[in-house]
Amino acid sequence: MSKPRILIARAVFPAVIERLSQYFDIESNQADETWSKAQLTEKLRDKAGAFTTGSDRIDADVLAACPQLKICANMAVGYNNFDLDAMTARGVLGTNTPDVLTETTADFGFALLMATARRITESEHYLRAGQWTKWSYDMFAGSDIHGATLGILGMGRIGQGIARRGAHGFGMNVIYHNRSRLDAATEAECKARYVDKDELLKTADHLVLVLPYSAASHHAIGAAELAQMKPTATLVNIARGGIVDDAALAAALRDKRIAAAGLDVFEGEPKVHPDLLTVPNVVLTPHIASASVPTRLAMANLAADNLIEFFTKNKALTPLNPQVLTRA
Ligand code: GLV
């Protein structure tokens, strides 16, 4: 019997391609070319499955042009690159990679918070530029992490990981806001107190965003929300671009309406709002929160396992719209 044809839309670990090649007839993109929507559609036209990343948009147009497509396995926990309703309507399964990246991403959120509050990259740039000629008492004085109030917006698995690090490791007072409140046992384990969004914005010394992107969370942090924050506060976004209004944030940073920000994700990335590049009090990283070698490998293998399970057993390990599996 011939193997199902799949597309691996971006470059990935050769060992994962090797595994997949036992089950599939593969077209891959190891040159990691950037495909337009029309090119991606053309490549998917004769494929039954796709291995995608957050930069590959699967929407109603793509699906309409690719009637053979049955599954898109995303190598990411976020899946706002999928139009999941359109996929479900066409009977196309979507899968993502939760859990395997939780702790690595929480580590990174904490690293970005510390780099931001303690002005680590800003001071390194100063040193590398040869500007360090003498020590002074207030040189790159930032704000404390230990004992401070840590606010978390979006309290899923990664938010909880950040809360545990803050509360147990750094003695922080943790507050959070989420669509739904956590159960009492999880709150106790995270030492986190539920507050409304206004209190979160007004009270946090450090605010970390870990909520999924959707129309409802678009610009959840804009000029009005930034104005509610303390002038000494830091803001960290490891969630998705578009949750923060980047132009409003750049203005708030320039005018010192908040002290600093750490951003791993951007509206319209890989483009970065030009104003963010001109303010010194922001730490900028290129969407790498889950980027440890073991975690990226685990994510790629989970996406591969989803494809294999689907085509061999009509199952998936981490389905987003499992209802399509049970349809006749
Ligand atoms: C990364 O942003 C992910 O969603 O896994």
Short mmCIF file of C-alpha atoms and ligand atoms in Angstrom, two decimals:
data_model
loop_
_atom_site.label_atom_id
_atom_site.label_comp_id
_atom_site.label_asym_id
_atom_site.label_seq_id
_atom_site.Cartn_x
_atom_site.Cartn_y
_atom_site.Cartn_z
CA MET A 1 0.00 0.00 0.00
CA SER A 2 1.32 3.46 -0.79
CA LYS A 3 2.23 5.74 2.11
CA PRO A 4 0.15 8.86 2.81
CA ARG A 5 1.74 12.03 1.45
CA ILE A 6 2.59 14.71 4.00
CA LEU A 7 4.19 18.13 3.89
CA ILE A 8 6.71 19.24 6.52
CA ALA A 9 6.33 22.97 6.03
CA ARG A 10 9.48 24.16 7.85
CA ALA A 11 12.95 22.79 8.55
CA VAL A 12 13.01 20.36 11.45
CA PHE A 13 15.35 17.90 13.19
CA PRO A 14 16.61 15.34 10.60
CA ALA A 15 15.93 12.52 13.10
CA VAL A 16 12.25 13.47 13.14
CA ILE A 17 12.09 13.45 9.35
CA GLU A 18 13.76 10.06 9.42
CA ARG A 19 11.08 8.73 11.80
CA LEU A 20 8.27 10.17 9.72
CA SER A 21 9.70 8.74 6.52
CA GLN A 22 8.96 5.22 7.83
CA TYR A 23 5.26 6.04 7.64
CA PHE A 24 4.92 8.77 5.03
CA ASP A 25 5.86 9.91 1.61
CA ILE A 26 7.35 13.27 2.60
CA GLU A 27 7.88 16.62 0.97
CA SER A 28 10.01 18.70 3.34
CA ASN A 29 11.48 22.18 3.47
CA GLN A 30 14.92 21.63 4.97
CA ALA A 31 16.13 24.76 3.15
CA ASP A 32 13.59 26.55 5.37
CA GLU A 33 12.29 28.70 2.53
CA THR A 34 9.62 31.22 3.42
CA TRP A 35 6.55 30.28 1.38
CA SER A 36 3.75 32.65 0.45
CA LYS A 37 0.20 31.53 1.17
CA ALA A 38 -0.14 30.58 -2.52
CA GLN A 39 3.05 28.48 -2.37
CA LEU A 40 1.98 26.74 0.84
CA THR A 41 -1.44 26.02 -0.71
CA GLU A 42 0.17 24.61 -3.84
CA LYS A 43 2.45 22.33 -1.79
CA LEU A 44 -0.50 21.11 0.32
CA ARG A 45 -2.78 20.42 -2.64
CA ASP A 46 -1.81 16.75 -3.00
CA LYS A 47 -1.08 16.09 0.72
CA ALA A 48 -3.12 14.17 3.29
CA GLY A 49 -1.29 15.67 6.26
CA ALA A 50 0.89 18.60 7.27
CA PHE A 51 3.55 19.22 9.91
CA THR A 52 3.23 22.95 10.56
CA THR A 53 4.64 25.63 12.82
CA GLY A 54 3.08 28.82 14.14
CA SER A 55 4.16 30.67 11.02
CA ASP A 56 2.10 28.48 8.65
CA ARG A 57 -1.42 29.85 8.35
CA ILE A 58 -4.10 27.24 7.66
CA ASP A 59 -7.32 29.08 6.88
CA ALA A 60 -10.54 28.53 4.93
CA ASP A 61 -8.92 29.41 1.56
CA VAL A 62 -6.08 26.95 2.05
CA LEU A 63 -8.52 24.23 3.16
CA ALA A 64 -10.86 24.85 0.22
CA ALA A 65 -7.96 24.37 -2.21
CA CYS A 66 -6.70 21.20 -0.48
CA PRO A 67 -9.60 18.75 -0.15
CA GLN A 68 -7.28 15.78 0.47
CA LEU A 69 -5.89 17.35 3.66
CA LYS A 70 -6.98 15.47 6.80
CA ILE A 71 -4.65 16.65 9.60
CA CYS A 72 -2.38 19.60 10.45
CA ALA A 73 0.00 18.85 13.31
CA ASN A 74 1.35 22.09 14.74
CA MET A 75 4.77 22.11 16.40
CA ALA A 76 3.62 24.72 18.95
CA VAL A 77 1.25 24.87 21.87
CA GLY A 78 -0.40 28.00 20.44
CA TYR A 79 -2.54 27.45 17.35
CA ASN A 80 -3.79 30.86 16.33
CA ASN A 81 -2.28 30.10 12.90
CA PHE A 82 -5.17 27.63 12.47
CA ASP A 83 -8.72 28.63 11.65
CA LEU A 84 -9.95 25.79 13.83
CA ASP A 85 -13.63 26.35 13.02
CA ALA A 86 -12.91 26.09 9.30
CA MET A 87 -10.81 22.96 9.91
CA THR A 88 -13.57 21.36 11.96
CA ALA A 89 -16.18 22.24 9.32
CA ARG A 90 -14.04 20.47 6.70
CA GLY A 91 -13.25 17.50 8.96
CA VAL A 92 -9.55 18.40 9.22
CA LEU A 93 -7.94 17.50 12.55
CA GLY A 94 -5.67 20.03 14.24
CA THR A 95 -3.14 19.07 16.92
CA ASN A 96 -0.69 21.08 19.05
CA THR A 97 2.19 20.38 21.47
CA PRO A 98 1.08 21.16 25.05
CA ASP A 99 2.83 20.03 28.26
CA VAL A 100 6.22 19.16 26.73
CA LEU A 101 7.19 22.85 26.65
CA THR A 102 5.58 24.09 29.88
CA GLU A 103 8.61 24.14 32.19
CA THR A 104 11.08 25.35 29.54
CA THR A 105 8.75 28.21 28.60
CA ALA A 106 8.17 29.12 32.25
CA ASP A 107 11.97 29.15 32.76
CA PHE A 108 12.30 31.55 29.87
CA GLY A 109 9.48 33.79 31.11
CA PHE A 110 11.32 34.08 34.37
CA ALA A 111 14.65 34.73 32.64
CA LEU A 112 13.07 37.49 30.56
CA LEU A 113 11.47 38.98 33.66
CA MET A 114 14.81 39.04 35.46
CA ALA A 115 16.71 40.44 32.48
CA THR A 116 14.09 43.16 32.16
CA ALA A 117 13.78 44.15 35.82
CA ARG A 118 17.56 44.03 36.42
CA ARG A 119 18.38 45.71 33.09
CA ILE A 120 20.79 42.97 32.06
CA THR A 121 20.82 43.39 28.28
CA GLU A 122 20.75 47.19 28.44
CA SER A 123 23.84 47.16 30.67
CA GLU A 124 25.57 44.59 28.49
CA HIS A 125 25.07 46.77 25.40
CA TYR A 126 26.58 49.69 27.35
CA LEU A 127 29.60 47.63 28.33
CA ARG A 128 30.15 46.24 24.84
CA ALA A 129 29.93 49.75 23.40
CA GLY A 130 32.92 50.72 25.55
CA GLN A 131 30.88 53.18 27.60
CA TRP A 132 31.84 51.74 31.00
CA THR A 133 34.59 54.03 32.25
CA LYS A 134 33.69 54.13 35.94
CA TRP A 135 31.28 52.57 38.44
CA SER A 136 28.51 54.69 39.95
CA TYR A 137 25.99 54.07 42.72
CA ASP A 138 22.91 54.16 40.49
CA MET A 139 24.32 52.55 37.38
CA PHE A 140 21.59 50.36 35.83
CA ALA A 141 19.70 50.21 39.12
CA GLY A 142 16.51 48.30 38.40
CA SER A 143 13.78 46.79 40.51
CA ASP A 144 13.75 43.75 42.77
CA ILE A 145 12.24 40.42 41.90
CA HIS A 146 12.30 38.83 45.36
CA GLY A 147 9.47 39.96 47.58
CA ALA A 148 7.79 41.90 44.74
CA THR A 149 4.22 41.39 43.50
CA LEU A 150 4.13 39.17 40.43
CA GLY A 151 1.01 39.55 38.29
CA ILE A 152 0.15 36.86 35.76
CA LEU A 153 -2.44 37.36 33.05
CA GLY A 154 -3.47 33.94 31.71
CA MET A 155 -3.09 31.16 34.27
CA GLY A 156 -2.82 28.00 32.20
CA ARG A 157 0.01 25.51 32.56
CA ILE A 158 2.77 27.99 31.72
CA GLY A 159 1.30 30.74 33.91
CA GLN A 160 1.18 28.28 36.79
CA GLY A 161 4.83 27.36 36.16
CA ILE A 162 5.80 31.01 36.41
CA ALA A 163 3.71 31.44 39.56
CA ARG A 164 5.45 28.47 41.23
CA ARG A 165 8.87 29.85 40.35
CA GLY A 166 7.96 33.30 41.68
CA ALA A 167 6.28 32.15 44.88
CA HIS A 168 8.50 29.24 45.88
CA GLY A 169 11.83 30.38 44.44
CA PHE A 170 11.74 34.14 44.98
CA GLY A 171 9.22 34.70 47.76
CA MET A 172 7.01 36.77 45.48
CA ASN A 173 3.46 37.72 46.23
CA VAL A 174 1.62 36.17 43.25
CA ILE A 175 -1.67 37.49 41.88
CA TYR A 176 -3.36 36.37 38.67
CA HIS A 177 -6.26 36.98 36.38
CA ASN A 178 -7.71 34.38 34.05
CA ARG A 179 -10.95 33.68 32.18
CA SER A 180 -11.80 31.17 34.89
CA ARG A 181 -10.52 30.96 38.42
CA LEU A 182 -8.28 28.00 39.34
CA ASP A 183 -9.45 25.42 41.84
CA ALA A 184 -8.40 26.01 45.45
CA ALA A 185 -5.76 23.26 45.45
CA THR A 186 -3.99 24.68 42.37
CA GLU A 187 -4.15 28.20 43.79
CA ALA A 188 -2.60 26.92 47.02
CA GLU A 189 0.12 25.03 45.15
CA CYS A 190 0.99 28.15 43.12
CA LYS A 191 0.49 30.40 46.16
CA ALA A 192 -1.51 32.61 43.80
CA ARG A 193 -4.47 34.89 44.56
CA TYR A 194 -7.19 35.57 41.97
CA VAL A 195 -7.88 39.26 41.27
CA ASP A 196 -9.82 41.16 38.62
CA LYS A 197 -7.92 42.63 35.68
CA ASP A 198 -7.95 46.19 37.07
CA GLU A 199 -6.42 45.10 40.36
CA LEU A 200 -3.85 43.02 38.50
CA LEU A 201 -2.78 46.00 36.40
CA LYS A 202 -2.69 48.43 39.31
CA THR A 203 -0.97 46.18 41.84
CA ALA A 204 1.63 44.15 39.93
CA ASP A 205 5.29 45.17 40.16
CA HIS A 206 5.95 42.74 37.33
CA LEU A 207 3.23 41.66 34.93
CA VAL A 208 3.73 38.54 32.80
CA LEU A 209 1.39 37.75 29.90
CA VAL A 210 0.75 34.08 29.19
CA LEU A 211 -2.72 34.05 27.67
CA PRO A 212 -3.62 32.60 24.26
CA TYR A 213 -4.20 34.97 21.35
CA SER A 214 -7.75 35.31 20.06
CA ALA A 215 -10.00 38.12 18.88
CA ALA A 216 -10.94 38.56 22.56
CA SER A 217 -7.32 39.00 23.70
CA HIS A 218 -6.30 41.31 20.82
CA HIS A 219 -4.66 44.38 22.42
CA ALA A 220 -5.61 43.19 25.90
CA ILE A 221 -2.74 45.48 26.91
CA GLY A 222 -3.08 48.83 25.16
CA ALA A 223 -2.64 52.48 26.14
CA ALA A 224 -5.47 52.39 28.70
CA GLU A 225 -4.13 49.29 30.46
CA LEU A 226 -0.54 50.58 30.42
CA ALA A 227 -1.79 53.78 32.03
CA GLN A 228 -3.20 51.73 34.92
CA MET A 229 0.19 50.11 35.67
CA LYS A 230 2.68 51.45 38.20
CA PRO A 231 5.36 53.72 36.69
CA THR A 232 7.93 51.37 38.26
CA ALA A 233 6.34 48.23 36.77
CA THR A 234 7.77 45.85 34.17
CA LEU A 235 5.75 44.02 31.54
CA VAL A 236 6.77 40.68 30.00
CA ASN A 237 5.05 39.10 26.99
CA ILE A 238 5.85 35.47 26.18
CA ALA A 239 2.35 34.73 24.86
CA ARG A 240 1.64 36.05 21.36
CA GLY A 241 2.12 39.21 19.38
CA GLY A 242 -1.08 41.20 19.10
CA ILE A 243 -1.98 40.76 22.77
CA VAL A 244 0.03 43.93 23.40
CA ASP A 245 -0.47 47.07 21.30
CA ASP A 246 3.23 47.44 20.44
CA ALA A 247 2.95 51.09 19.34
CA ALA A 248 1.27 52.03 22.62
CA LEU A 249 3.88 50.06 24.57
CA ALA A 250 6.78 51.76 22.78
CA ALA A 251 5.25 55.14 23.64
CA ALA A 252 4.75 54.13 27.29
CA LEU A 253 8.37 52.95 27.52
CA ARG A 254 9.68 56.10 25.83
CA ASP A 255 7.70 58.32 28.22
CA LYS A 256 8.65 56.14 31.24
CA ARG A 257 4.98 55.48 31.99
CA ILE A 258 6.19 52.00 32.88
CA ALA A 259 9.80 51.17 33.74
CA ALA A 260 10.63 48.41 31.28
CA ALA A 261 9.36 45.56 29.14
CA GLY A 262 10.60 42.16 27.97
CA LEU A 263 9.11 40.89 24.73
CA ASP A 264 9.55 37.51 23.06
CA VAL A 265 6.61 37.95 20.67
CA PHE A 266 5.50 40.80 18.42
CA GLU A 267 2.59 41.98 16.33
CA GLY A 268 3.38 40.95 12.74
CA GLU A 269 6.62 39.14 13.72
CA PRO A 270 9.29 38.64 12.49
CA LYS A 271 8.81 42.36 11.89
CA VAL A 272 9.26 44.40 15.06
CA HIS A 273 7.61 47.78 15.55
CA PRO A 274 10.41 50.27 14.74
CA ASP A 275 9.69 52.36 17.85
CA LEU A 276 10.50 49.37 20.06
CA LEU A 277 13.97 49.24 18.52
CA THR A 278 14.71 52.80 19.57
CA VAL A 279 13.83 52.60 23.28
CA PRO A 280 16.54 51.29 25.64
CA ASN A 281 14.27 49.95 28.38
CA VAL A 282 13.03 46.90 26.51
CA VAL A 283 14.56 43.44 26.17
CA LEU A 284 13.73 41.90 22.79
CA THR A 285 14.07 38.21 21.88
CA PRO A 286 12.97 36.43 18.67
CA HIS A 287 10.15 34.12 19.88
CA ILE A 288 12.43 31.61 21.62
CA ALA A 289 10.62 30.88 24.89
CA SER A 290 10.40 27.13 24.22
CA ALA A 291 13.82 26.96 22.55
CA SER A 292 15.86 24.48 24.55
CA VAL A 293 17.21 21.61 22.46
CA PRO A 294 15.42 18.86 24.44
CA THR A 295 12.11 20.73 24.41
CA ARG A 296 12.17 21.60 20.73
CA LEU A 297 12.94 17.94 20.01
CA ALA A 298 10.07 16.84 22.27
CA MET A 299 7.72 19.24 20.46
CA ALA A 300 8.77 17.97 17.04
CA ASN A 301 8.37 14.36 18.15
CA LEU A 302 4.92 15.05 19.60
CA ALA A 303 3.80 16.65 16.33
CA ALA A 304 5.22 13.61 14.50
CA ASP A 305 3.46 11.22 16.91
CA ASN A 306 0.17 12.97 16.24
CA LEU A 307 0.59 12.38 12.50
CA ILE A 308 1.57 8.74 13.02
CA GLU A 309 -1.30 8.03 15.48
CA PHE A 310 -3.77 9.66 13.15
CA PHE A 311 -2.82 7.72 10.03
CA THR A 312 -2.26 4.38 11.79
CA LYS A 313 -5.06 4.43 14.41
CA ASN A 314 -7.40 7.35 13.61
CA LYS A 315 -6.35 8.85 16.97
CA ALA A 316 -4.19 11.71 18.14
CA LEU A 317 -2.30 12.39 21.36
CA THR A 318 -3.17 16.08 21.61
CA PRO A 319 -6.13 16.85 19.34
CA LEU A 320 -7.63 20.34 19.26
CA ASN A 321 -10.91 19.37 17.60
CA PRO A 322 -11.31 15.67 18.52
CA GLN A 323 -14.90 15.66 17.28
CA VAL A 324 -13.61 15.20 13.73
CA LEU A 325 -12.12 11.82 14.75
CA THR A 326 -15.48 10.35 15.58
CA ARG A 327 -17.32 11.55 12.50
CA ALA A 328 -18.31 8.91 9.97
C1 GLV B 1 5.19 28.97 20.82
O1 GLV B 1 4.95 30.13 20.79
C2 GLV B 1 4.19 27.97 20.96
O2 GLV B 1 2.99 28.28 20.86
O3 GLV B 1 4.56 26.80 21.14
#
